[in-house]
Backbone as CSV, one residue per row, in Angstrom:
resi,resn,N_x,N_y,N_z,CA_x,CA_y,CA_z,C_x,C_y,C_z
1,ALA,-7.314,-52.369,46.870,-8.369,-53.344,47.129,-9.430,-53.313,46.031
2,GLY,-9.684,-52.114,45.482,-10.709,-51.987,44.461,-10.406,-52.794,43.217
3,LEU,-9.106,-52.846,42.829,-8.721,-53.566,41.622,-8.890,-55.074,41.773
4,TYR,-8.812,-55.555,43.010,-8.905,-56.990,43.255,-10.205,-57.379,43.936
5,ARG,-11.195,-56.497,43.878,-12.490,-56.820,44.463,-13.128,-57.979,43.697
6,GLY,-13.492,-59.015,44.431,-14.084,-60.185,43.796,-13.090,-61.268,43.455
7,VAL,-11.785,-61.046,43.781,-10.772,-62.034,43.429,-10.935,-63.312,44.240
8,ALA,-11.447,-63.201,45.471,-11.640,-64.391,46.311,-12.614,-65.362,45.643
9,ALA,-13.708,-64.826,45.116,-14.684,-65.677,44.439,-14.067,-66.334,43.212
10,SER,-13.217,-65.598,42.509,-12.582,-66.151,41.309,-11.628,-67.284,41.656
11,LEU,-10.876,-67.111,42.754,-9.917,-68.138,43.153,-10.606,-69.390,43.683
12,VAL,-11.607,-69.187,44.540,-12.290,-70.318,45.150,-13.118,-71.093,44.116
13,GLY,-13.820,-70.372,43.258,-14.671,-71.038,42.276,-14.029,-71.263,40.929
14,GLY,-13.099,-70.376,40.547,-12.515,-70.451,39.217,-11.649,-71.675,38.985
15,VAL,-10.887,-72.069,39.999,-9.985,-73.217,39.849,-10.759,-74.515,39.598
16,PRO,-11.725,-74.881,40.461,-12.485,-76.106,40.171,-13.330,-75.997,38.909
17,ALA,-13.811,-74.786,38.590,-14.615,-74.609,37.387,-13.777,-74.862,36.137
18,THR,-12.540,-74.371,36.139,-11.657,-74.583,34.993,-11.282,-76.053,34.859
19,ALA,-11.025,-76.702,36.003,-10.710,-78.126,35.983,-11.892,-78.922,35.438
20,LEU,-13.091,-78.554,35.854,-14.296,-79.224,35.379,-14.494,-78.976,33.884
21,TYR,-14.169,-77.773,33.447,-14.301,-77.390,32.038,-13.428,-78.261,31.138
22,MET,-12.141,-78.347,31.486,-11.216,-79.115,30.657,-11.490,-80.617,30.742
23,THR,-11.833,-81.087,31.939,-12.149,-82.499,32.102,-13.385,-82.888,31.293
24,SER,-14.394,-82.023,31.337,-15.634,-82.285,30.590,-15.365,-82.320,29.089
25,TYR,-14.497,-81.415,28.632,-14.184,-81.391,27.201,-13.488,-82.673,26.769
26,GLU,-12.447,-83.063,27.504,-11.690,-84.261,27.128,-12.553,-85.521,27.220
27,ALA,-13.382,-85.592,28.260,-14.251,-86.762,28.418,-15.284,-86.830,27.294
28,SER,-15.878,-85.680,26.974,-16.878,-85.629,25.903,-16.255,-85.957,24.553
29,LYS,-15.077,-85.423,24.308,-14.395,-85.682,23.036,-14.073,-87.162,22.893
30,GLY,-13.636,-87.791,23.971,-13.315,-89.204,23.911,-14.536,-90.066,23.638
31,LEU,-15.648,-89.741,24.289,-16.875,-90.511,24.102,-17.465,-90.307,22.712
32,LEU,-17.505,-89.051,22.267,-18.098,-88.745,20.970,-17.265,-89.280,19.811
33,SER,-15.947,-89.228,19.963,-15.062,-89.683,18.886,-15.200,-91.170,18.616
34,ALA,-15.751,-91.909,19.586,-15.940,-93.347,19.404,-17.199,-93.658,18.592
35,LEU,-18.046,-92.658,18.399,-19.263,-92.848,17.621,-18.976,-92.659,16.128
36,PRO,-19.596,-93.441,15.266,-19.315,-93.380,13.812,-19.446,-91.979,13.217
37,LEU,-20.525,-91.267,13.565,-20.743,-89.941,12.995,-19.610,-88.990,13.349
38,PHE,-19.245,-88.950,14.622,-18.211,-88.016,15.064,-16.816,-88.484,14.675
39,ALA,-16.654,-89.795,14.501,-15.354,-90.318,14.070,-15.041,-89.862,12.654
40,SER,-16.095,-89.753,11.823,-15.906,-89.314,10.440,-15.862,-87.790,10.319
41,LEU,-16.351,-87.111,11.349,-16.350,-85.641,11.370,-15.734,-85.156,12.678
42,PRO,-14.410,-85.177,12.786,-13.737,-84.787,14.034,-14.100,-83.382,14.504
43,TRP,-14.269,-82.452,13.559,-14.572,-81.074,13.946,-15.916,-80.994,14.675
44,LEU,-16.850,-81.863,14.300,-18.156,-81.874,14.960,-18.029,-82.382,16.397
45,ALA,-17.138,-83.327,16.616,-16.877,-83.826,17.963,-16.269,-82.730,18.824
46,HIS,-15.356,-81.949,18.246,-14.731,-80.859,18.982,-15.752,-79.761,19.302
47,LEU,-16.573,-79.434,18.327,-17.598,-78.398,18.516,-18.594,-78.798,19.601
48,THR,-19.101,-80.015,19.512,-20.090,-80.483,20.480,-19.482,-80.617,21.871
49,SER,-18.265,-81.102,21.945,-17.588,-81.254,23.230,-17.359,-79.906,23.898
50,GLY,-17.068,-78.895,23.090,-16.894,-77.545,23.634,-18.169,-77.020,24.251
51,MET,-19.287,-77.250,23.587,-20.585,-76.824,24.112,-20.921,-77.563,25.406
52,ILE,-20.666,-78.856,25.433,-20.949,-79.654,26.628,-20.084,-79.188,27.800
53,ALA,-18.815,-78.962,27.536,-17.898,-78.516,28.590,-18.351,-77.199,29.191
54,GLU,-18.829,-76.291,28.344,-19.299,-74.996,28.832,-20.552,-75.148,29.679
55,ALA,-21.483,-75.976,29.226,-22.731,-76.180,29.962,-22.474,-76.753,31.351
56,VAL,-21.541,-77.690,31.434,-21.238,-78.320,32.724,-20.486,-77.359,33.651
57,SER,-19.445,-76.718,33.138,-18.622,-75.848,33.976,-19.354,-74.590,34.413
58,CYS,-20.376,-74.182,33.678,-21.125,-72.978,34.042,-21.910,-73.150,35.343
59,ILE,-22.060,-74.384,35.786,-22.700,-74.625,37.073,-21.900,-73.926,38.178
60,ILE,-20.591,-73.827,37.977,-19.726,-73.116,38.928,-19.366,-71.741,38.407
61,PHE,-19.075,-71.625,37.105,-18.620,-70.362,36.533,-19.620,-69.221,36.705
62,VAL,-20.907,-69.496,36.500,-21.900,-68.419,36.531,-22.026,-67.772,37.908
63,PRO,-22.181,-68.544,39.001,-22.222,-67.899,40.315,-20.956,-67.099,40.615
64,VAL,-19.802,-67.630,40.215,-18.542,-66.921,40.432,-18.542,-65.594,39.680
65,ASP,-18.986,-65.620,38.431,-19.040,-64.399,37.625,-20.002,-63.375,38.203
66,VAL,-21.177,-63.838,38.639,-22.169,-62.927,39.193,-21.606,-62.202,40.411
67,ILE,-20.989,-62.949,41.313,-20.425,-62.356,42.534,-19.274,-61.418,42.199
68,LYS,-18.356,-61.867,41.363,-17.185,-61.061,41.016,-17.573,-59.759,40.338
69,GLU,-18.471,-59.833,39.380,-18.834,-58.642,38.613,-19.620,-57.644,39.439
70,ARG,-20.486,-58.126,40.328,-21.231,-57.197,41.175,-20.318,-56.515,42.181
71,LEU,-19.351,-57.247,42.708,-18.412,-56.646,43.649,-17.541,-55.593,42.964
72,GLN,-17.168,-55.863,41.738,-16.266,-54.969,41.026,-16.910,-53.636,40.671
73,VAL,-18.225,-53.613,40.495,-18.865,-52.366,40.061,-19.775,-51.745,41.119
74,GLN,-19.843,-52.369,42.280,-20.768,-51.858,43.289,-20.324,-50.498,43.823
75,ALA,-21.280,-49.817,44.424,-20.998,-48.500,44.995,-20.028,-48.620,46.152
76,LYS,-19.148,-47.655,46.297,-18.215,-47.644,47.416,-18.982,-47.420,48.717
77,GLN,-18.454,-47.963,49.801,-19.131,-47.861,51.092,-19.340,-46.398,51.483
78,ALA,-18.348,-45.603,51.276,-18.446,-44.195,51.670,-18.836,-43.341,50.480
79,GLY,-19.967,-42.662,50.587,-20.387,-41.737,49.547,-21.255,-42.360,48.497
80,GLY,-21.217,-43.698,48.359,-22.067,-44.378,47.382,-21.686,-44.117,45.948
81,ALA,-20.422,-43.695,45.693,-19.992,-43.417,44.322,-19.676,-44.718,43.625
82,THR,-19.816,-44.726,42.334,-19.498,-45.911,41.545,-18.289,-45.640,40.689
83,SER,-17.735,-46.737,40.132,-16.531,-46.596,39.317,-16.790,-45.792,38.062
84,THR,-17.955,-45.905,37.484,-18.309,-45.134,36.301,-19.748,-44.692,36.418
85,ALA,-20.072,-43.642,35.687,-21.436,-43.120,35.752,-22.435,-44.128,35.216
86,SER,-22.015,-44.904,34.210,-22.938,-45.865,33.606,-23.293,-46.998,34.547
87,ASP,-22.418,-47.253,35.547,-22.699,-48.331,36.493,-23.719,-47.937,37.545
88,SER,-23.929,-46.631,37.742,-24.760,-46.171,38.845,-26.185,-46.685,38.773
89,ARG,-26.712,-46.879,37.574,-28.085,-47.335,37.460,-28.262,-48.764,37.962
90,PHE,-27.163,-49.548,37.943,-27.256,-50.905,38.451,-27.263,-50.925,39.979
91,LEU,-26.699,-49.881,40.608,-26.369,-49.962,42.012,-27.046,-48.941,42.907
92,ALA,-27.794,-48.019,42.320,-28.404,-46.971,43.117,-29.381,-47.543,44.127
93,GLY,-29.265,-47.087,45.371,-30.225,-47.457,46.392,-30.061,-48.842,46.971
94,VAL,-28.936,-49.528,46.720,-28.734,-50.860,47.267,-27.529,-50.868,48.196
95,THR,-27.516,-51.785,49.155,-26.440,-51.865,50.135,-25.250,-52.608,49.547
96,PRO,-24.057,-52.011,49.618,-22.872,-52.669,49.051,-22.571,-53.979,49.758
97,TYR,-22.046,-54.924,49.046,-21.638,-56.191,49.631,-20.301,-56.000,50.349
98,LYS,-20.116,-56.712,51.457,-18.880,-56.591,52.231,-17.751,-57.418,51.620
99,ASN,-18.077,-58.591,51.138,-17.085,-59.480,50.557,-17.803,-60.521,49.691
100,SER,-17.053,-61.479,49.168,-17.638,-62.481,48.271,-18.681,-63.331,48.981
101,TRP,-18.381,-63.760,50.210,-19.324,-64.591,50.951,-20.609,-63.830,51.256
102,ASP,-20.444,-62.549,51.632,-21.615,-61.718,51.912,-22.448,-61.519,50.651
103,ALA,-21.767,-61.377,49.530,-22.476,-61.223,48.256,-23.279,-62.474,47.937
104,LEU,-22.673,-63.645,48.126,-23.368,-64.906,47.862,-24.610,-65.039,48.746
105,ARG,-24.443,-64.800,50.052,-25.557,-64.919,50.990,-26.669,-63.921,50.660
106,SER,-26.293,-62.685,50.353,-27.276,-61.639,50.086,-28.065,-61.907,48.815
107,ILE,-27.366,-62.356,47.773,-28.035,-62.618,46.502,-29.009,-63.788,46.633
108,VAL,-28.561,-64.875,47.281,-29.433,-66.033,47.461,-30.636,-65.676,48.332
109,LYS,-30.392,-64.881,49.386,-31.468,-64.507,50.302,-32.508,-63.615,49.638
110,SER,-32.055,-62.634,48.884,-32.972,-61.657,48.300,-33.515,-62.056,46.938
111,GLU,-32.762,-62.862,46.198,-33.162,-63.191,44.833,-33.339,-64.679,44.575
112,GLY,-32.910,-65.512,45.538,-33.013,-66.942,45.350,-31.931,-67.461,44.411
113,LEU,-32.036,-68.747,44.070,-31.057,-69.349,43.172,-31.070,-68.701,41.791
114,SER,-32.220,-68.158,41.414,-32.295,-67.492,40.111,-31.382,-66.273,40.065
115,GLY,-31.146,-65.668,41.236,-30.255,-64.515,41.281,-28.807,-64.899,41.087
116,ILE,-28.384,-65.990,41.750,-26.995,-66.415,41.643,-26.704,-67.042,40.289
117,TYR,-27.769,-67.526,39.632,-27.602,-68.091,38.296,-28.156,-67.161,37.228
118,LYS,-28.280,-65.889,37.578,-28.746,-64.902,36.601,-27.770,-64.844,35.433
119,GLY,-28.269,-65.005,34.264,-27.405,-64.959,33.093,-26.851,-66.313,32.679
120,TYR,-27.348,-67.420,33.304,-26.844,-68.747,32.908,-27.122,-68.995,31.418
121,GLY,-28.365,-68.705,31.015,-28.707,-68.887,29.611,-27.899,-67.974,28.711
122,ALA,-27.713,-66.722,29.162,-26.927,-65.772,28.370,-25.471,-66.205,28.294
123,THR,-24.968,-66.800,29.384,-23.587,-67.280,29.388,-23.412,-68.411,28.390
124,LEU,-24.376,-69.328,28.358,-24.302,-70.421,27.388,-24.397,-69.898,25.961
125,LEU,-25.236,-68.877,25.762,-25.366,-68.290,24.426,-24.088,-67.562,24.013
126,SER,-23.305,-67.124,25.008,-22.073,-66.400,24.734,-20.868,-67.327,24.694
127,PHE,-20.611,-67.995,25.815,-19.414,-68.817,25.927,-19.581,-70.217,25.349
128,GLY,-20.832,-70.658,25.166,-21.037,-71.932,24.490,-20.490,-71.882,23.076
129,PRO,-20.930,-70.921,22.266,-20.359,-70.768,20.926,-18.863,-70.473,20.961
130,TRP,-18.422,-69.688,21.975,-16.985,-69.385,22.089,-16.194,-70.674,22.261
131,SER,-16.622,-71.518,23.194,-15.920,-72.778,23.443,-15.957,-73.679,22.215
132,ALA,-17.120,-73.737,21.571,-17.257,-74.583,20.389,-16.305,-74.128,19.288
133,ILE,-16.306,-72.826,19.002,-15.435,-72.272,17.960,-13.965,-72.423,18.349
134,TYR,-13.681,-72.143,19.616,-12.293,-72.209,20.094,-11.688,-73.598,19.883
135,PHE,-12.386,-74.623,20.344,-11.825,-75.967,20.261,-11.754,-76.472,18.827
136,VAL,-12.703,-76.092,17.981,-12.645,-76.486,16.575,-11.391,-75.890,15.918
137,VAL,-11.193,-74.593,16.133,-10.040,-73.908,15.524,-8.729,-74.386,16.146
138,TYR,-8.728,-74.527,17.478,-7.501,-74.963,18.165,-7.062,-76.356,17.707
139,GLU,-7.994,-77.284,17.677,-7.660,-78.652,17.260,-7.200,-78.688,15.806
140,LYS,-7.825,-77.863,14.966,-7.446,-77.815,13.548,-6.024,-77.268,13.388
141,LEU,-5.720,-76.180,14.089,-4.386,-75.587,14.007,-3.335,-76.533,14.583
142,LYS,-3.695,-77.229,15.635,-2.763,-78.184,16.236,-2.462,-79.320,15.260
143,ASN,-3.480,-79.831,14.589,-3.284,-80.907,13.612,-2.472,-80.432,12.412
144,LEU,-2.696,-79.173,12.014,-1.913,-78.626,10.896,-0.441,-78.516,11.269
145,ALA,-0.189,-78.130,12.514,1.192,-78.006,12.978,1.886,-79.362,12.985
146,ILE,1.144,-80.387,13.387,1.709,-81.736,13.401,1.968,-82.229,11.981
147,ALA,0.993,-81.983,11.089,1.145,-82.408,9.697,2.306,-81.709,9.022
148,ALA,2.548,-80.443,9.402,3.608,-79.658,8.780,4.998,-80.178,9.116
149,LYS,5.109,-80.983,10.122,6.421,-81.507,10.514,6.928,-82.554,9.505
150,ARG,5.962,-83.139,8.761,6.318,-84.124,7.728,7.234,-85.226,8.269
151,VAL,6.810,-85.805,9.357,7.604,-86.883,9.952,7.265,-88.210,9.279
152,ASP,8.251,-88.938,8.890,8.044,-90.242,8.278,7.800,-91.262,9.390
153,THR,6.538,-91.605,9.629,6.213,-92.510,10.725,6.718,-93.932,10.487
154,ALA,7.092,-94.234,9.221,7.626,-95.565,8.931,9.072,-95.701,9.398
155,ASP,9.697,-94.566,9.662,11.080,-94.565,10.144,11.090,-94.907,11.631
156,PRO,11.757,-95.982,12.026,11.774,-96.394,13.430,12.302,-95.306,14.366
157,SER,13.141,-94.412,13.836,13.709,-93.354,14.671,12.753,-92.186,14.870
158,SER,11.634,-92.188,14.108,10.657,-91.110,14.225,9.749,-91.358,15.428
159,PRO,9.431,-90.310,16.156,8.559,-90.474,17.324,7.150,-90.884,16.909
160,SER,6.577,-91.869,17.600,5.239,-92.340,17.254,4.153,-91.491,17.908
161,ASN,4.538,-90.717,18.915,3.569,-89.878,19.623,3.846,-88.397,19.367
162,LEU,4.065,-88.076,18.113,4.384,-86.708,17.741,3.296,-85.753,18.197
163,ASP,3.692,-84.677,18.815,2.731,-83.697,19.306,3.290,-82.306,19.059
164,VAL,2.473,-81.283,19.325,2.908,-79.908,19.124,3.833,-79.475,20.260
165,THR,4.671,-78.518,19.959,5.544,-77.953,20.983,4.767,-76.932,21.802
166,PHE,5.383,-76.449,22.864,4.743,-75.440,23.700,4.426,-74.190,22.895
167,LEU,5.385,-73.740,22.076,5.190,-72.536,21.280,4.076,-72.721,20.263
168,GLU,4.053,-73.865,19.613,2.998,-74.141,18.631,1.627,-74.184,19.303
169,SER,1.570,-74.778,20.476,0.314,-74.836,21.220,-0.124,-73.443,21.649
170,LEU,0.835,-72.617,22.045,0.537,-71.244,22.458,-0.028,-70.433,21.298
171,ILE,0.580,-70.557,20.133,0.115,-69.830,18.953,-1.274,-70.306,18.539
172,ALA,-1.478,-71.611,18.535,-2.778,-72.173,18.158,-3.863,-71.731,19.133
173,SER,-3.552,-71.770,20.413,-4.518,-71.387,21.439,-4.858,-69.903,21.355
174,SER,-3.846,-69.060,21.188,-4.061,-67.617,21.100,-4.880,-67.252,19.867
175,SER,-4.555,-67.875,18.754,-5.273,-67.592,17.510,-6.728,-68.039,17.604
176,ALA,-6.944,-69.222,18.157,-8.301,-69.739,18.300,-9.116,-68.879,19.255
177,SER,-8.490,-68.437,20.331,-9.170,-67.601,21.318,-9.567,-66.255,20.727
178,ALA,-8.648,-65.643,19.989,-8.923,-64.337,19.383,-10.049,-64.435,18.355
179,PHE,-10.022,-65.479,17.552,-11.048,-65.667,16.524,-12.416,-65.897,17.157
180,ALA,-12.464,-66.746,18.189,-13.730,-67.037,18.863,-14.261,-65.796,19.585
181,ALA,-13.362,-65.028,20.201,-13.775,-63.820,20.921,-14.349,-62.779,19.967
182,PHE,-13.750,-62.656,18.801,-14.223,-61.693,17.808,-15.661,-61.993,17.392
183,LEU,-15.960,-63.271,17.220,-17.291,-63.664,16.753,-18.354,-63.592,17.848
184,THR,-17.954,-63.764,19.101,-18.941,-63.850,20.182,-18.936,-62.649,21.124
185,SER,-18.174,-61.610,20.832,-18.081,-60.446,21.718,-19.431,-59.788,22.032
186,PRO,-20.319,-59.584,21.050,-21.623,-58.980,21.365,-22.428,-59.799,22.367
187,LEU,-22.355,-61.113,22.278,-23.078,-61.970,23.200,-22.510,-61.859,24.608
188,ASP,-21.198,-61.689,24.715,-20.567,-61.560,26.024,-20.995,-60.263,26.703
189,LEU,-21.120,-59.189,25.940,-21.568,-57.912,26.495,-22.996,-58.022,27.027
190,ALA,-23.856,-58.700,26.288,-25.234,-58.889,26.730,-25.280,-59.697,28.021
191,LYS,-24.440,-60.732,28.111,-24.374,-61.557,29.309,-23.930,-60.758,30.514
192,LEU,-22.929,-59.911,30.342,-22.396,-59.099,31.431,-23.441,-58.146,31.987
193,ARG,-24.133,-57.447,31.113,-25.141,-56.476,31.568,-26.303,-57.158,32.282
194,TYR,-26.674,-58.313,31.801,-27.790,-59.022,32.416,-27.412,-59.529,33.804
195,GLN,-26.159,-59.975,33.990,-25.712,-60.479,35.279,-25.573,-59.367,36.313
196,LEU,-25.208,-58.178,35.868,-24.926,-57.096,36.798,-26.162,-56.561,37.501
197,GLN,-27.279,-56.602,36.845,-28.459,-56.006,37.459,-28.939,-56.816,38.658
198,ARG,-29.381,-56.130,39.684,-29.976,-56.780,40.837,-31.484,-56.735,40.686
199,ARG,-32.171,-57.469,41.548,-33.623,-57.396,41.537,-34.014,-55.990,41.970
200,LEU,-34.756,-55.296,41.114,-35.025,-53.883,41.322,-36.443,-53.650,41.808
201,ASP,-36.607,-52.550,42.511,-37.952,-52.230,42.982,-38.745,-51.583,41.856
202,THR,-39.991,-51.317,42.085,-40.855,-50.807,41.024,-40.415,-49.435,40.537
203,LYS,-39.752,-48.716,41.404,-39.299,-47.379,41.013,-38.300,-47.443,39.869
204,MET,-37.441,-48.472,39.876,-36.402,-48.591,38.857,-36.752,-49.650,37.818
205,GLY,-37.938,-50.195,37.919,-38.303,-51.300,37.041,-38.404,-50.937,35.583
206,SER,-38.442,-49.680,35.257,-38.626,-49.275,33.867,-37.450,-49.655,32.983
207,TRP,-36.243,-49.760,33.595,-35.089,-50.089,32.746,-34.568,-51.501,32.974
208,ALA,-35.149,-52.224,33.902,-34.642,-53.552,34.233,-34.768,-54.497,33.042
209,TYR,-33.710,-55.276,32.801,-33.741,-56.244,31.715,-34.573,-57.449,32.140
210,ARG,-35.470,-57.895,31.293,-36.320,-59.041,31.610,-35.697,-60.368,31.166
211,GLY,-34.661,-60.288,30.339,-33.990,-61.494,29.868,-32.852,-61.120,28.949
212,ALA,-32.016,-62.120,28.609,-30.851,-61.828,27.772,-31.242,-61.290,26.411
213,ASP,-32.379,-61.746,25.886,-32.800,-61.278,24.569,-33.135,-59.805,24.595
214,ARG,-33.626,-59.305,25.753,-33.960,-57.889,25.877,-32.708,-57.028,25.941
215,VAL,-31.629,-57.590,26.502,-30.363,-56.849,26.561,-29.853,-56.589,25.158
216,VAL,-29.888,-57.646,24.327,-29.418,-57.527,22.951,-30.280,-56.566,22.172
C-alpha cells in the first residue's frame, strides 16, 4: 500500500489533467500558427503553446501533485515514522491523512485554497519551461524525421499526409523529454520541496519555506 499511496488522486485527477494538457497545446498551436508572427516562426508557436498548455492543465495537476506527494511521504499511522529521515521535518507533529479525499478536505480546511495550490507558481516555473522546451524539440525532431524520408510529393503514388512512424515518434518524444528534464531538474526539485511542506506552527517556523524563490 505504501508504494501506491496517492495513486487514487493521480488516477482521478491525472487523466483529465493530461487530456486538458494535450488539448490546450493543440488548440493553442492551431490558433497561434494562424498569426503572421508565429507562422513565420513555428518554434515560437510551439514554445508558447507549451507554456499555455502547462498553465491551463496545472489547474488540475497542482492539487493532484500536492495530495499525492504529501501522502507518499507522510508519517506512518503507527509509530509516526517516515520513509526517510529528511522527510521527518515536513511531517513532525501532524496527523497523517487517511486517503486522498481526506487529504484534500484537510488541506482545504486548514490551509485554504492556497494550500491545495501551494507551489502553483513553482510548478509553472518548473514545468512551464519543460513543456516549452519539450514541444520545441519534439516538433523539430518530428519534422526532421519527415524531411529525412525524402518523399517526392509530386509523385501521385507518394502519400500526401506523410507523418512519423510510432518508433520515430517514440525516439523524438524520449529525446525531447530527456533534454527538457536535464535543463529544468533544479526547478522541479524546488517545486517538490515547496509543495510538501504543510502550514507550520511557530515552533517549526524557522525552517518553513516562504516561497519558491526561498527554496532555490
